[in-house]
GROMACS .gro file of C-alpha atoms in nm:
model
  348
    1MET     CA    1  -3.379  -1.841   2.020
    2LYS     CA    2  -3.597  -2.156   2.047
    3HIS     CA    3  -3.362  -2.403   1.790
    4ALA     CA    4  -3.055  -2.317   2.011
    5GLU     CA    5  -3.243  -2.589   2.223
    6LYS     CA    6  -3.288  -2.963   2.246
    7VAL     CA    7  -3.617  -3.049   1.985
    8LYS     CA    8  -3.846  -3.279   2.147
    9LEU     CA    9  -3.967  -3.504   1.871
   10GLY     CA   10  -4.282  -3.694   1.843
   11ILE     CA   11  -4.277  -4.026   1.694
   12SER     CA   12  -4.537  -4.225   1.543
   13ILE     CA   13  -4.525  -4.620   1.590
   14GLY     CA   14  -4.686  -4.691   1.269
   15ASP     CA   15  -4.747  -5.046   1.159
   16LEU     CA   16  -4.666  -5.258   1.496
   17ASN     CA   17  -4.647  -5.553   1.260
   18GLY     CA   18  -4.411  -5.419   1.035
   19ILE     CA   19  -4.066  -5.301   1.102
   20GLY     CA   20  -4.144  -5.018   1.246
   21GLY     CA   21  -4.087  -5.108   1.633
   22GLU     CA   22  -3.754  -5.275   1.541
   23ILE     CA   23  -3.601  -4.896   1.388
   24VAL     CA   24  -3.798  -4.650   1.608
   25LEU     CA   25  -3.619  -4.882   1.873
   26LYS     CA   26  -3.235  -4.918   1.705
   27THR     CA   27  -3.203  -4.588   1.652
   28PHE     CA   28  -3.209  -4.475   2.011
   29ASP     CA   29  -3.019  -4.848   2.134
   30ASP     CA   30  -2.784  -4.601   2.058
   31SER     CA   31  -2.736  -4.404   2.373
   32ARG     CA   32  -2.537  -4.082   2.146
   33MET     CA   33  -2.933  -3.973   1.919
   34LEU     CA   34  -3.037  -3.879   2.320
   35ASP     CA   35  -2.757  -3.583   2.250
   36PHE     CA   36  -2.972  -3.426   1.946
   37CYS     CA   37  -3.367  -3.454   2.092
   38THR     CA   38  -3.569  -3.565   2.336
   39PRO     CA   39  -3.775  -3.826   2.213
   40VAL     CA   40  -4.133  -3.888   2.255
   41ILE     CA   41  -4.258  -4.269   2.090
   42PHE     CA   42  -4.659  -4.232   2.103
   43ALA     CA   43  -4.764  -4.599   2.179
   44ASN     CA   44  -4.736  -4.776   2.491
   45THR     CA   45  -4.429  -4.936   2.703
   46LYS     CA   46  -4.579  -5.257   2.765
   47THR     CA   47  -4.599  -5.332   2.363
   48LEU     CA   48  -4.236  -5.182   2.323
   49ASN     CA   49  -4.108  -5.378   2.580
   50PHE     CA   50  -4.265  -5.661   2.388
   51ILE     CA   51  -4.060  -5.564   2.082
   52LYS     CA   52  -3.737  -5.460   2.255
   53LYS     CA   53  -3.712  -5.794   2.401
   54HIS     CA   54  -3.801  -5.965   2.073
   55PHE     CA   55  -3.483  -5.819   1.937
   56ARG     CA   56  -3.295  -5.820   2.250
   57LEU     CA   57  -3.219  -5.462   2.284
   58SER     CA   58  -3.079  -5.309   2.574
   59LEU     CA   59  -3.195  -4.950   2.603
   60LYS     CA   60  -3.403  -4.866   2.875
   61PHE     CA   61  -3.843  -4.641   2.876
   62GLN     CA   62  -4.003  -4.347   3.065
   63GLY     CA   63  -4.312  -4.380   3.082
   64ILE     CA   64  -4.549  -4.050   3.065
   65ASP     CA   65  -4.909  -3.945   3.076
   66GLU     CA   66  -4.839  -3.657   2.849
   67PRO     CA   67  -4.573  -3.525   2.617
   68SER     CA   68  -4.486  -3.180   2.894
   69LYS     CA   69  -4.386  -3.436   3.147
   70ALA     CA   70  -4.082  -3.562   2.884
   71ILE     CA   71  -3.784  -3.607   3.043
   72ASP     CA   72  -3.419  -3.495   2.877
   73GLY     CA   73  -3.169  -3.751   2.804
   74LYS     CA   74  -3.414  -4.040   2.874
   75ILE     CA   75  -3.671  -4.269   2.652
   76ASN     CA   76  -3.986  -4.147   2.653
   77VAL     CA   77  -4.332  -4.326   2.567
   78LEU     CA   78  -4.620  -4.158   2.570
   79ASN     CA   79  -4.877  -4.406   2.661
   80VAL     CA   80  -5.147  -4.388   2.374
   81TRP     CA   81  -5.305  -4.695   2.495
   82LYS     CA   82  -5.285  -4.915   2.817
   83GLU     CA   83  -5.413  -5.295   2.683
   84ASN     CA   84  -5.124  -5.551   2.535
   85VAL     CA   85  -5.200  -5.574   2.157
   86ASN     CA   86  -5.156  -5.903   1.970
   87ILE     CA   87  -4.814  -5.825   1.750
   88ASN     CA   88  -4.772  -6.104   1.433
   89PHE     CA   89  -4.451  -5.956   1.300
   90GLY     CA   90  -4.552  -5.988   0.912
   91GLN     CA   91  -4.915  -5.993   0.894
   92GLU     CA   92  -5.202  -5.725   0.786
   93ASP     CA   93  -5.421  -5.722   1.066
   94PRO     CA   94  -5.683  -5.417   1.074
   95LYS     CA   95  -5.681  -5.439   1.478
   96VAL     CA   96  -5.305  -5.388   1.466
   97GLY     CA   97  -5.412  -5.110   1.229
   98GLU     CA   98  -5.625  -4.875   1.456
   99TYR     CA   99  -5.317  -4.863   1.747
  100ALA     CA  100  -5.145  -4.747   1.423
  101PHE     CA  101  -5.398  -4.477   1.411
  102LYS     CA  102  -5.434  -4.436   1.762
  103SER     CA  103  -5.069  -4.341   1.799
  104LEU     CA  104  -5.082  -4.071   1.487
  105GLU     CA  105  -5.366  -3.912   1.625
  106ALA     CA  106  -5.214  -3.862   1.936
  107ALA     CA  107  -4.860  -3.726   1.819
  108THR     CA  108  -5.043  -3.509   1.580
  109ALA     CA  109  -5.310  -3.354   1.813
  110ALA     CA  110  -4.924  -3.321   1.998
  111LEU     CA  111  -4.747  -3.162   1.720
  112LYS     CA  112  -5.029  -2.897   1.692
  113ALA     CA  113  -5.038  -2.816   2.008
  114ASN     CA  114  -4.668  -2.731   2.007
  115ASP     CA  115  -4.623  -3.043   2.257
  116ILE     CA  116  -4.359  -3.206   2.058
  117ASP     CA  117  -4.146  -2.968   1.743
  118VAL     CA  118  -4.126  -3.274   1.471
  119LEU     CA  119  -4.338  -3.511   1.416
  120VAL     CA  120  -4.129  -3.831   1.249
  121THR     CA  121  -4.373  -4.092   1.141
  122ALA     CA  122  -4.352  -4.487   1.105
  123PRO     CA  123  -4.407  -4.645   0.806
  124ILE     CA  124  -4.759  -4.764   0.783
  125ASN     CA  125  -5.008  -4.990   0.647
  126LYS     CA  126  -5.213  -4.808   0.405
  127HIS     CA  127  -5.519  -5.097   0.351
  128SER     CA  128  -5.522  -5.165   0.746
  129ILE     CA  129  -5.537  -4.851   0.919
  130GLN     CA  130  -5.842  -4.741   0.719
  131SER     CA  131  -6.139  -4.731   0.894
  132ASP     CA  132  -6.445  -4.414   0.948
  133LYS     CA  133  -6.126  -4.177   1.107
  134PHE     CA  134  -5.837  -4.288   0.872
  135ASN     CA  135  -5.990  -4.266   0.471
  136PHE     CA  136  -5.658  -4.113   0.321
  137PRO     CA  137  -5.468  -4.264   0.039
  138GLY     CA  138  -5.125  -4.149   0.285
  139HIS     CA  139  -4.978  -4.036   0.631
  140THR     CA  140  -4.957  -3.647   0.379
  141ASP     CA  141  -5.297  -3.703   0.279
  142TYR     CA  142  -5.425  -3.679   0.682
  143LEU     CA  143  -5.126  -3.453   0.803
  144ALA     CA  144  -5.251  -3.258   0.482
  145GLN     CA  145  -5.631  -3.184   0.654
  146GLU     CA  146  -5.472  -3.179   1.042
  147LEU     CA  147  -5.256  -2.952   1.011
  148GLN     CA  148  -5.240  -2.584   0.844
  149GLY     CA  149  -5.071  -2.547   0.510
  150GLU     CA  150  -5.096  -2.715   0.138
  151SER     CA  151  -4.919  -3.080   0.150
  152LEU     CA  152  -4.631  -3.169  -0.110
  153MET     CA  153  -4.346  -3.509  -0.074
  154PHE     CA  154  -4.047  -3.381  -0.100
  155MET     CA  155  -3.844  -3.681  -0.063
  156ILE     CA  156  -3.482  -3.519   0.012
  157SER     CA  157  -3.131  -3.682   0.113
  158ASP     CA  158  -2.765  -3.549   0.060
  159GLU     CA  159  -2.719  -3.505  -0.311
  160LEU     CA  160  -3.139  -3.485  -0.399
  161ARG     CA  161  -3.426  -3.287  -0.378
  162VAL     CA  162  -3.747  -3.446  -0.566
  163GLY     CA  163  -4.087  -3.322  -0.474
  164LEU     CA  164  -4.354  -3.386  -0.682
  165PHE     CA  165  -4.669  -3.273  -0.858
  166THR     CA  166  -4.899  -3.563  -0.797
  167ASP     CA  167  -4.892  -3.810  -0.593
  168HIS     CA  168  -5.116  -4.070  -0.474
  169VAL     CA  169  -5.304  -4.061  -0.804
  170ALA     CA  170  -5.368  -4.325  -1.048
  171LEU     CA  171  -5.197  -4.323  -1.389
  172LYS     CA  172  -5.473  -4.256  -1.620
  173ASP     CA  173  -5.591  -3.956  -1.402
  174ILE     CA  174  -5.234  -3.762  -1.439
  175ALA     CA  175  -5.274  -3.588  -1.781
  176ASN     CA  176  -5.606  -3.479  -1.627
  177VAL     CA  177  -5.509  -3.408  -1.248
  178ILE     CA  178  -5.210  -3.156  -1.379
  179THR     CA  179  -5.280  -2.780  -1.502
  180PRO     CA  180  -5.199  -2.457  -1.484
  181GLU     CA  181  -5.275  -2.362  -1.147
  182LEU     CA  182  -5.109  -2.691  -0.951
  183ILE     CA  183  -4.877  -2.645  -1.143
  184GLU     CA  184  -4.737  -2.301  -1.037
  185LYS     CA  185  -4.927  -2.423  -0.667
  186LYS     CA  186  -4.665  -2.704  -0.629
  187ILE     CA  187  -4.374  -2.472  -0.747
  188SER     CA  188  -4.435  -2.242  -0.506
  189LEU     CA  189  -4.442  -2.480  -0.267
  190ILE     CA  190  -4.151  -2.661  -0.323
  191GLN     CA  191  -3.959  -2.258  -0.367
  192ASN     CA  192  -4.072  -2.130  -0.028
  193SER     CA  193  -3.969  -2.480   0.153
  194LEU     CA  194  -3.642  -2.443   0.042
  195LYS     CA  195  -3.645  -2.084   0.120
  196GLN     CA  196  -3.739  -2.121   0.456
  197ASP     CA  197  -3.655  -2.516   0.549
  198PHE     CA  198  -3.301  -2.619   0.338
  199ARG     CA  199  -3.176  -2.182   0.369
  200ILE     CA  200  -3.152  -2.182  -0.051
  201SER     CA  201  -3.252  -1.782  -0.119
  202LYS     CA  202  -3.323  -1.862  -0.488
  203PRO     CA  203  -3.381  -2.192  -0.585
  204LYS     CA  204  -3.338  -2.400  -0.901
  205LEU     CA  205  -3.608  -2.589  -1.064
  206ALA     CA  206  -3.576  -2.901  -1.263
  207VAL     CA  207  -3.941  -3.018  -1.366
  208LEU     CA  208  -3.951  -3.366  -1.579
  209GLY     CA  209  -4.226  -3.377  -1.874
  210ILE     CA  210  -4.562  -3.565  -1.822
  211ASN     CA  211  -4.513  -3.747  -2.111
  212PRO     CA  212  -4.212  -3.988  -2.327
  213HIS     CA  213  -3.943  -3.764  -2.380
  214SER     CA  214  -4.172  -3.436  -2.270
  215GLY     CA  215  -4.399  -3.542  -2.575
  216ASP     CA  216  -4.169  -3.442  -2.848
  217GLN     CA  217  -4.342  -3.166  -2.921
  218GLY     CA  218  -4.694  -3.281  -2.911
  219VAL     CA  219  -4.641  -3.622  -3.087
  220ILE     CA  220  -4.622  -3.855  -2.797
  221GLY     CA  221  -4.925  -3.659  -2.626
  222LYS     CA  222  -4.974  -3.262  -2.610
  223GLU     CA  223  -5.037  -3.220  -2.206
  224ASP     CA  224  -4.612  -3.105  -2.278
  225GLU     CA  225  -4.658  -2.816  -2.478
  226GLU     CA  226  -5.003  -2.711  -2.419
  227ILE     CA  227  -4.995  -2.742  -2.039
  228MET     CA  228  -4.627  -2.771  -1.890
  229LYS     CA  229  -4.391  -2.554  -2.157
  230PRO     CA  230  -4.632  -2.285  -2.133
  231THR     CA  231  -4.691  -2.254  -1.779
  232LEU     CA  232  -4.300  -2.259  -1.683
  233GLU     CA  233  -4.255  -1.973  -1.918
  234LYS     CA  234  -4.479  -1.753  -1.767
  235LEU     CA  235  -4.290  -1.762  -1.401
  236ARG     CA  236  -3.945  -1.735  -1.613
  237ASP     CA  237  -4.069  -1.465  -1.728
  238LYS     CA  238  -4.127  -1.380  -1.390
  239GLY     CA  239  -3.763  -1.491  -1.234
  240GLU     CA  240  -3.834  -1.731  -1.141
  241LEU     CA  241  -3.526  -1.990  -1.264
  242VAL     CA  242  -3.767  -2.327  -1.311
  243TYR     CA  243  -3.656  -2.475  -1.575
  244GLY     CA  244  -3.764  -2.806  -1.838
  245PRO     CA  245  -3.970  -3.020  -1.936
  246TYR     CA  246  -3.676  -3.254  -1.943
  247SER     CA  247  -3.740  -3.558  -2.038
  248ALA     CA  248  -3.780  -3.800  -1.717
  249ASP     CA  249  -3.545  -4.152  -1.910
  250SER     CA  250  -3.238  -3.978  -1.932
  251PHE     CA  251  -3.307  -3.681  -1.702
  252PHE     CA  252  -3.137  -3.915  -1.375
  253GLY     CA  253  -2.846  -4.109  -1.543
  254SER     CA  254  -2.720  -3.789  -1.704
  255LYS     CA  255  -2.645  -3.663  -1.343
  256ASN     CA  256  -2.795  -3.367  -1.485
  257TYR     CA  257  -3.011  -3.305  -1.141
  258LYS     CA  258  -2.689  -3.168  -0.939
  259ASN     CA  259  -2.750  -2.846  -1.128
  260PHE     CA  260  -3.024  -2.807  -0.997
  261ASP     CA  261  -3.219  -2.780  -0.639
  262ALA     CA  262  -3.456  -2.972  -0.675
  263VAL     CA  263  -3.643  -3.194  -0.917
  264ILE     CA  264  -4.015  -3.193  -1.002
  265ALA     CA  265  -4.221  -3.514  -1.168
  266SER     CA  266  -4.461  -3.496  -1.235
  267TYR     CA  267  -4.602  -3.866  -1.067
  268HIS     CA  268  -4.480  -4.076  -0.818
  269ASP     CA  269  -4.324  -4.369  -1.007
  270GLN     CA  270  -4.168  -4.123  -1.252
  271GLY     CA  271  -4.039  -3.895  -0.932
  272LEU     CA  272  -4.002  -4.241  -0.696
  273ILE     CA  273  -3.793  -4.442  -0.870
  274PRO     CA  274  -3.455  -4.255  -0.910
  275PHE     CA  275  -3.486  -4.111  -0.594
  276LYS     CA  276  -3.494  -4.423  -0.448
  277THR     CA  277  -3.241  -4.609  -0.645
  278LEU     CA  278  -3.030  -4.310  -0.608
  279SER     CA  279  -3.086  -4.241  -0.269
  280PHE     CA  280  -3.257  -4.586  -0.102
  281GLY     CA  281  -3.127  -4.614   0.263
  282ASN     CA  282  -3.034  -4.309   0.362
  283GLY     CA  283  -3.382  -4.088   0.185
  284VAL     CA  284  -3.643  -3.921   0.391
  285ASN     CA  285  -3.989  -3.885   0.323
  286TYR     CA  286  -3.979  -3.448   0.368
  287THR     CA  287  -4.389  -3.334   0.404
  288ALA     CA  288  -4.327  -2.973   0.256
  289GLY     CA  289  -4.577  -2.672   0.325
  290LEU     CA  290  -4.726  -2.734   0.641
  291SER     CA  291  -4.706  -2.521   0.906
  292LYS     CA  292  -4.509  -2.790   1.135
  293VAL     CA  293  -4.265  -3.039   1.050
  294ARG     CA  294  -4.316  -3.397   0.978
  295THR     CA  295  -4.036  -3.665   0.892
  296SER     CA  296  -4.025  -4.042   0.726
  297PRO     CA  297  -3.819  -4.323   0.617
  298ASP     CA  298  -3.821  -4.387   0.233
  299HIS     CA  299  -3.963  -4.728   0.317
  300GLY     CA  300  -4.289  -4.930   0.410
  301THR     CA  301  -4.354  -5.197   0.661
  302ALA     CA  302  -4.126  -5.424   0.494
  303PHE     CA  303  -4.390  -5.736   0.616
  304GLU     CA  304  -4.165  -5.934   0.469
  305ILE     CA  305  -3.910  -5.876   0.645
  306ALA     CA  306  -4.071  -5.802   0.950
  307GLY     CA  307  -3.905  -5.966   1.266
  308LYS     CA  308  -3.623  -6.089   1.152
  309GLY     CA  309  -3.429  -5.801   1.277
  310GLU     CA  310  -3.262  -5.765   0.938
  311ALA     CA  311  -3.450  -5.368   0.962
  312ASP     CA  312  -3.174  -5.148   0.781
  313ILE     CA  313  -3.232  -4.820   1.067
  314ASN     CA  314  -3.028  -4.527   0.827
  315SER     CA  315  -3.306  -4.428   0.654
  316PHE     CA  316  -3.511  -4.329   1.014
  317LYS     CA  317  -3.228  -4.224   1.158
  318GLU     CA  318  -3.204  -3.977   0.835
  319ALA     CA  319  -3.547  -3.870   0.878
  320VAL     CA  320  -3.443  -3.791   1.251
  321PHE     CA  321  -3.171  -3.552   1.182
  322LYS     CA  322  -3.351  -3.383   0.905
  323GLY     CA  323  -3.652  -3.332   1.150
  324ILE     CA  324  -3.474  -3.217   1.402
  325GLU     CA  325  -3.230  -2.960   1.084
  326ILE     CA  326  -3.557  -2.840   0.892
  327PHE     CA  327  -3.687  -2.740   1.244
  328ASN     CA  328  -3.394  -2.529   1.317
  329CYS     CA  329  -3.371  -2.357   0.988
  330ARG     CA  330  -3.755  -2.292   1.035
  331GLU     CA  331  -3.711  -2.092   1.400
  332GLU     CA  332  -3.400  -1.959   1.198
  333TYR     CA  333  -3.516  -1.813   0.867
  334ALA     CA  334  -3.821  -1.685   1.140
  335GLU     CA  335  -3.634  -1.456   1.305
  336LEU     CA  336  -3.464  -1.382   1.043
  337THR     CA  337  -3.755  -1.255   0.835
  338ARG     CA  338  -3.953  -1.129   1.119
  339ASN     CA  339  -4.004  -0.738   1.188
  340PRO     CA  340  -3.708  -0.752   0.899
  341LEU     CA  341  -3.799  -0.310   0.904
  342LYS     CA  342  -3.828  -0.300   1.288
  343LYS     CA  343  -3.440  -0.374   1.321
  344GLN     CA  344  -3.325  -0.175   0.997
  345ARG     CA  345  -3.452   0.125   1.244
  346LYS     CA  346  -3.263  -0.036   1.523
  347LYS     CA  347  -2.921  -0.094   1.326
  348ILE     CA  348  -2.886   0.348   1.194
   0.00000   0.00000   0.00000
């Protein structure tokens, strides 16, 4: 089985003026990381050597021209560009944004071609990366276009998993975007992910309401009464373990989330504020629902500390480990669900 082999892990370098280069190189400055995967960083050896010297690191790179030439036991750098890049830590620069996209584009192409098994993305600056080729709110939407499947932002840690009905949607549009069809689709995506990516055969889900106090029976908005509750009841009638809608303000403080395999929030901040409060530094952003595995740390470019040597690598390191773990779970799930009738005949 493929999951017994060492995973080939692709890394897009993100915005070079942010903390991406620092957290990537500091993670793999620990040679023990090479026991878990064969890393391929999509960037340029000269660029990474500049970052390495800036932070006084001792790791060594192996420059390659295509992912198939990656060497196990080495930190491989696929040279996406040849020219020098002018790095100014903490500065927003559209030119640097171009290199962030070049790295992401090359890494995504390698993922699609099965030249790498997993993609871990370092943070981008969502403004400076914008161009004719990248006109998206973030990584998730770009990868949804490039990879098969329906994308779902799924924040994960060892104790908490939070999915979203809507991610990068303006608050004023939330109530109009959340429809019965969207609710059913997103719940199905999370259920499938929990089964194939996390080995949970019968997922138990909690759903947070759209309005304060889930609308207080229609007193504070009617969306929960007219849209959310009937849809969840319909799913429960089919035997699905989907509960709610719960009032979001007390759900996490009461530790009710510990009774469920995942929580689904109605909008971005409703889910991510409690997730990052409880898991910051150890949380991972996982793009569920796609044909390939992509993870990232749960933070941004952190321009305010870029270049100062203060970045915490824990979330990026967790993104690496979770990416490897999810890939192996998927391989195992695919093996177990492949031709089950054929396997039963063999046992008779």
